[in-house]
mmCIF file of C-alpha atoms and ligand atoms in Angstrom:
data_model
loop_
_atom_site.group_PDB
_atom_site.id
_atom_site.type_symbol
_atom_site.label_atom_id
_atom_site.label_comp_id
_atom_site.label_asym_id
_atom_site.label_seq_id
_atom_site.Cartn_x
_atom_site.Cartn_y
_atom_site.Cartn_z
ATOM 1 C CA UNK A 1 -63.189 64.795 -54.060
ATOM 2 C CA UNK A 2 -60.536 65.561 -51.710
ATOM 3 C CA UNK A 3 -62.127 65.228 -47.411
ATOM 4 C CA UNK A 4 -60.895 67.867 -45.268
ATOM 5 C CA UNK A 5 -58.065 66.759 -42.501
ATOM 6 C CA UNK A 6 -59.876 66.062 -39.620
ATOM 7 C CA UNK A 7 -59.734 69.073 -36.813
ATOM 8 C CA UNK A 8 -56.791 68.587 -34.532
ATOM 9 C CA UNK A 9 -58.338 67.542 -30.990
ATOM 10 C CA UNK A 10 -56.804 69.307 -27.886
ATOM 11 C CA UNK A 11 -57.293 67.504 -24.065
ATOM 12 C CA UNK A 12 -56.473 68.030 -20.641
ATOM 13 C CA UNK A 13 -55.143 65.267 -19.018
ATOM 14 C CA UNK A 14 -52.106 64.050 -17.531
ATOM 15 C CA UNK A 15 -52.893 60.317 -17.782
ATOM 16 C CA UNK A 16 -50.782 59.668 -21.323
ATOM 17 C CA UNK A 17 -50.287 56.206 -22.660
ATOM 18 C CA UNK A 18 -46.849 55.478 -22.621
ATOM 19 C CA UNK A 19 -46.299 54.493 -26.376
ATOM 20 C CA UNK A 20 -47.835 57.416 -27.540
ATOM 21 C CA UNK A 21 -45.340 59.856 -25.440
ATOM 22 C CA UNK A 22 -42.116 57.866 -26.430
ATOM 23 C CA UNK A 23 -43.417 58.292 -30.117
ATOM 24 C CA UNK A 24 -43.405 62.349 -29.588
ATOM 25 C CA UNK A 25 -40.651 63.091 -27.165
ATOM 26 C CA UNK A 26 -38.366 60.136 -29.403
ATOM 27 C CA UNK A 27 -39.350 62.390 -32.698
ATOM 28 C CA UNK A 28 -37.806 65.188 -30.167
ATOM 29 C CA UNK A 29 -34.461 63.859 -29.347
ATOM 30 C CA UNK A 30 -35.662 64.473 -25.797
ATOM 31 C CA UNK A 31 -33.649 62.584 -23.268
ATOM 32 C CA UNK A 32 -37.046 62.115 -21.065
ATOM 33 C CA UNK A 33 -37.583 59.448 -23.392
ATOM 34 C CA UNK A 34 -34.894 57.097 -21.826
ATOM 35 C CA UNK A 35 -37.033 57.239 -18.507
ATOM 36 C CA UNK A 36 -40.559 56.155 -19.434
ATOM 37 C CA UNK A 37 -41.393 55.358 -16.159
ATOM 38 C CA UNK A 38 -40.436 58.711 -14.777
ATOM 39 C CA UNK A 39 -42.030 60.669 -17.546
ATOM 40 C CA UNK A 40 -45.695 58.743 -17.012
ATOM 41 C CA UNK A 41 -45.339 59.710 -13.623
ATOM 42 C CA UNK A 42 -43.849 63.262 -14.465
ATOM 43 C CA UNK A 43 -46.929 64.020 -16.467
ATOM 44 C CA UNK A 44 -49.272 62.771 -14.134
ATOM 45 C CA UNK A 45 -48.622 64.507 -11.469
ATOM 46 C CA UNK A 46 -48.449 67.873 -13.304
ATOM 47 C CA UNK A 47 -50.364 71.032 -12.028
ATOM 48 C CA UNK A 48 -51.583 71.139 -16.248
ATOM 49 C CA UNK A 49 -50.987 69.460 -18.874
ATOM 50 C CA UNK A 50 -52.622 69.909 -22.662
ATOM 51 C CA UNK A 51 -52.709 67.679 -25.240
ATOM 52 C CA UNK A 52 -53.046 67.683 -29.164
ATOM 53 C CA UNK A 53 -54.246 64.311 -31.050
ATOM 54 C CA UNK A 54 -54.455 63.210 -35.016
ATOM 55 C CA UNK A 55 -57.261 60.545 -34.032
ATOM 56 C CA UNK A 56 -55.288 58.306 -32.203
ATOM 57 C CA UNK A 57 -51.572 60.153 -32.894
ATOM 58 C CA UNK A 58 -50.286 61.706 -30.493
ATOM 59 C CA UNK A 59 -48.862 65.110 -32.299
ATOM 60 C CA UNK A 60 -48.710 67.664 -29.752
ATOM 61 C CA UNK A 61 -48.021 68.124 -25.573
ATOM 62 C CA UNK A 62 -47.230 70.959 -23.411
ATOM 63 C CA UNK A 63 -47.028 70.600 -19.524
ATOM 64 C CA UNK A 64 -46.676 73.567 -15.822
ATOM 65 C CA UNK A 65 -45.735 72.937 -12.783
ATOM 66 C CA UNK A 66 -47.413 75.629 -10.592
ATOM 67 C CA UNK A 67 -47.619 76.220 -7.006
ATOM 68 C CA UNK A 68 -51.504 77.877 -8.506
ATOM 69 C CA UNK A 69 -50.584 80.691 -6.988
ATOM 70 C CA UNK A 70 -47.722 83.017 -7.388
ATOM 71 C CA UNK A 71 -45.217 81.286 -10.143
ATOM 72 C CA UNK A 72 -45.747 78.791 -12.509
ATOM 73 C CA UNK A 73 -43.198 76.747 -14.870
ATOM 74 C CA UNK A 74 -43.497 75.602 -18.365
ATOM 75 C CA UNK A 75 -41.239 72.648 -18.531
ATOM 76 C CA UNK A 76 -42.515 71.020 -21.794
ATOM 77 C CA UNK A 77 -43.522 71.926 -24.936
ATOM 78 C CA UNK A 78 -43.255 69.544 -28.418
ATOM 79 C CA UNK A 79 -44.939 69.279 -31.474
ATOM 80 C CA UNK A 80 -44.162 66.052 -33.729
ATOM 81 C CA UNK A 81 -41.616 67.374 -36.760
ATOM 82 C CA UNK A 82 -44.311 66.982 -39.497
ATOM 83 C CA UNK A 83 -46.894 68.252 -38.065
ATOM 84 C CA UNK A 84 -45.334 72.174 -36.863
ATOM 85 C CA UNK A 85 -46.284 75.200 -38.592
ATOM 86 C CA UNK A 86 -50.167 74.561 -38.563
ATOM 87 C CA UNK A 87 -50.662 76.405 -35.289
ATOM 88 C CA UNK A 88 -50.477 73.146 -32.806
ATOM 89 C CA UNK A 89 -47.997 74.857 -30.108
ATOM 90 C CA UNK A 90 -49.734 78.052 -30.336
ATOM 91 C CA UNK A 91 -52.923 76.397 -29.447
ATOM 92 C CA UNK A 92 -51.114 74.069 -27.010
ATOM 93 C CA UNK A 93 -49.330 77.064 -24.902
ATOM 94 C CA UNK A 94 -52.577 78.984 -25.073
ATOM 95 C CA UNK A 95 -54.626 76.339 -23.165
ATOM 96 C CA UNK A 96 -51.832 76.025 -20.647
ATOM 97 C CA UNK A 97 -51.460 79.597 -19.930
ATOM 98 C CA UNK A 98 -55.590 80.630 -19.172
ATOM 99 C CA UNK A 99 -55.955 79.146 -15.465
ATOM 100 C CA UNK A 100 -52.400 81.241 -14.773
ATOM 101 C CA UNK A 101 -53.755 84.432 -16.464
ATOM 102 C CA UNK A 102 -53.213 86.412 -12.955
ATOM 103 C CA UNK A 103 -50.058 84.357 -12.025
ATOM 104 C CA UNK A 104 -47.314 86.819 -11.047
ATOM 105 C CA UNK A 105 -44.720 85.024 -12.660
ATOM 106 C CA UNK A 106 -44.484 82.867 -15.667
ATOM 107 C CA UNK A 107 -40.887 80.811 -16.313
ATOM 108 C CA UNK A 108 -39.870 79.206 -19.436
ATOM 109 C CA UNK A 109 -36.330 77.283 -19.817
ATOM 110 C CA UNK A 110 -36.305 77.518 -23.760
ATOM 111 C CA UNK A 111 -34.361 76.248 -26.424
ATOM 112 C CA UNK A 112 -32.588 78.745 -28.366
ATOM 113 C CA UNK A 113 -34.375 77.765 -30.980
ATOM 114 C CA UNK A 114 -37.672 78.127 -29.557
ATOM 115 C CA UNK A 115 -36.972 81.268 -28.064
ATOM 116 C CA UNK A 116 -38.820 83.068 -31.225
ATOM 117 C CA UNK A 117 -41.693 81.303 -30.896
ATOM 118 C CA UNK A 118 -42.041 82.327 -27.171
ATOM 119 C CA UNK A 119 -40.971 86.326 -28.172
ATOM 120 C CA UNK A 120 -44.020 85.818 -30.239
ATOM 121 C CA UNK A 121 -46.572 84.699 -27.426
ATOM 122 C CA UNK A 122 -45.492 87.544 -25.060
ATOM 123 C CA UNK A 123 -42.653 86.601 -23.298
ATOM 124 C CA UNK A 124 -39.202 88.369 -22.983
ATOM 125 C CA UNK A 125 -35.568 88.010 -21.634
ATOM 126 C CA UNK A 126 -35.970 87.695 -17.792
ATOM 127 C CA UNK A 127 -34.263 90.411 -16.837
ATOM 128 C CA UNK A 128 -30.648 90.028 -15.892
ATOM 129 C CA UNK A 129 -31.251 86.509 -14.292
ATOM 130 C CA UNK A 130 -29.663 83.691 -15.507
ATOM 131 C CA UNK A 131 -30.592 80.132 -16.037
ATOM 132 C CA UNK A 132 -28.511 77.448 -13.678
ATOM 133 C CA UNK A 133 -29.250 73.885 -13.538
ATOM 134 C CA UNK A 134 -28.429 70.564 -12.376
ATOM 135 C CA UNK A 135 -28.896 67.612 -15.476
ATOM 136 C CA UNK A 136 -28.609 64.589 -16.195
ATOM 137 C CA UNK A 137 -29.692 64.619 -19.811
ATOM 138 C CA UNK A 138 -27.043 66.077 -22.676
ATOM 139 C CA UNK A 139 -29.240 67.387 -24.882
ATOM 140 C CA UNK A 140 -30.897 71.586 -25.001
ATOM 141 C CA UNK A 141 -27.227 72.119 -25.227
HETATM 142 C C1 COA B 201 -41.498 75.331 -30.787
HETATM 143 C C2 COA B 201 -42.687 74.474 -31.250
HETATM 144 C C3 COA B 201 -43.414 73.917 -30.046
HETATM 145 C C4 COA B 201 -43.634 75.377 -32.083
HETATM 146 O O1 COA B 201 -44.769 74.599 -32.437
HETATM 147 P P1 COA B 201 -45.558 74.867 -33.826
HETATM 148 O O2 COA B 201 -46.821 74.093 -33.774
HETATM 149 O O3 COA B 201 -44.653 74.597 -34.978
HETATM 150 O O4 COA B 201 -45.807 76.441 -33.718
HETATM 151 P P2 COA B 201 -46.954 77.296 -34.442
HETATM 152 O O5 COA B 201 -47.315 76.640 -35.732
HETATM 153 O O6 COA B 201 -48.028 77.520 -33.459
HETATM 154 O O7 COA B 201 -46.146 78.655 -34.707
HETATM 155 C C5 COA B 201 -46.637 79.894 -34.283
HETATM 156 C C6 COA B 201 -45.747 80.990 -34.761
HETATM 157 O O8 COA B 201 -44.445 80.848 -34.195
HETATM 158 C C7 COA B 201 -43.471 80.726 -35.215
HETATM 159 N N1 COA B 201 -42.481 79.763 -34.803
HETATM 160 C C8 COA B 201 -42.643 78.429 -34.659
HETATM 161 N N2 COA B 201 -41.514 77.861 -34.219
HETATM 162 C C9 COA B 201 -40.616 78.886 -34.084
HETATM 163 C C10 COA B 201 -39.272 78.950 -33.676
HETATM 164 N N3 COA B 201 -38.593 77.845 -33.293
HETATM 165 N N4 COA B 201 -38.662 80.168 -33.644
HETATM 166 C C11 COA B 201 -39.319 81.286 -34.034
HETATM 167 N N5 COA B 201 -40.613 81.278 -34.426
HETATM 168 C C12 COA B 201 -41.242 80.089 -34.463
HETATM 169 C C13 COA B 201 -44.233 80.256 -36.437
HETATM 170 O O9 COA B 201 -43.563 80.645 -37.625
HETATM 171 C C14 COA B 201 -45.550 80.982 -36.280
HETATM 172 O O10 COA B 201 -45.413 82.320 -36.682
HETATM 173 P P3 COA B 201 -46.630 83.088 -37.416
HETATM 174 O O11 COA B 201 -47.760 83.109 -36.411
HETATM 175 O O12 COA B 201 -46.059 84.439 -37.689
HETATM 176 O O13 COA B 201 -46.940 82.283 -38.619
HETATM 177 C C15 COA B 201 -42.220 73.328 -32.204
HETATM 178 O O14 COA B 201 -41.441 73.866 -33.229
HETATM 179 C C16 COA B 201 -41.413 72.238 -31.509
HETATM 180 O O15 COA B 201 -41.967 71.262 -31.001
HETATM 181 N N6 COA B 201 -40.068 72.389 -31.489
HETATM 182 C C17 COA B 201 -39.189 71.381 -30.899
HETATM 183 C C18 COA B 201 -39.295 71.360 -29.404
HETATM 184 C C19 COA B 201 -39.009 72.732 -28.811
HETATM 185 O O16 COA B 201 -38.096 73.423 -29.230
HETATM 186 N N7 COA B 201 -39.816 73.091 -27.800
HETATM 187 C C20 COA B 201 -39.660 74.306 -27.078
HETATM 188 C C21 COA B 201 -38.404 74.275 -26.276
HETATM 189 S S1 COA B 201 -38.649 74.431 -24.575
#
């Protein structure tokens, strides 16, 4: 007899082990990954941040930087490799949008590759803006 996976278990808090989030954003090829120290502290001191766990894995994280107000940022959003496709960043992006449901203005900085996935939760080309930015990292090339 074959036991169901165990649900998928989503939190809100900022305070991440460090192991755990070099695990995810290494399985990323995100650069914030070379600057534990700053990413711990990044994440902390979030306005939100959601979380999705295996047990003890940590599979899934998406984080805003608001001023609660009038505009709010979604900086980061990653799912580990083998476990996308089942609904996780849905779910994730979901929980991080409901206390900015009234927020004039929601900003996301995607990946081309992403920017599908975001079409699909409601969000379009930002008019004729453009994105500018100042990085240190090399990768979202
Ligand atoms: C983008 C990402 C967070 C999606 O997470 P996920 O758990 O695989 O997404 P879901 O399973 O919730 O997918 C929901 C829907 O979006 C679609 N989708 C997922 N990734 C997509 C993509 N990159 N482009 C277009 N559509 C996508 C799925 O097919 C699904 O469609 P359906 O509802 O019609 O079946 C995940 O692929 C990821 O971590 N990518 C690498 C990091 C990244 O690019 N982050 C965003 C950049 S800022």
């Amino acid at each position: 007899v074959t036991e169901p996976a165990p649900a998928i278990e989503y939190r809100c808090t900022g305070d991440l082990p460090t192991e755990a989030l070099l695990h995810l954003y290494r399985a990323n090829g995100w650069s914030a990954a070379e600057k534990p120290t700053e990413l711990t502290a990044a994440l902390r001191h979030s306005h939100s941040v959601v979380t999705a766990w295996d047990g003890d894995l940590l599979v899934g994280l998406a984080n805003a930087i608001s001023d609660g107000h009038l505009v709010v940022y979604y900086p980061h959003l990653l799912v580990l490799p083998e476990y996308r496709g089942r609904g996780i960043g849905s779910r994730l992006l979901g929980l991080l949008q409901e206390p900015y449901a009234g927020v004039h203005q929601q900003v996301i900085l995607s990946d081309r590759q992403a920017v599908g996935f975001y079409q699909k939760h409601g969000f379009v080309p930002a008019g004729s803006t453009q994105a500018l930015w100042i990085y240190a990292g090399s990768d979202h090339d």
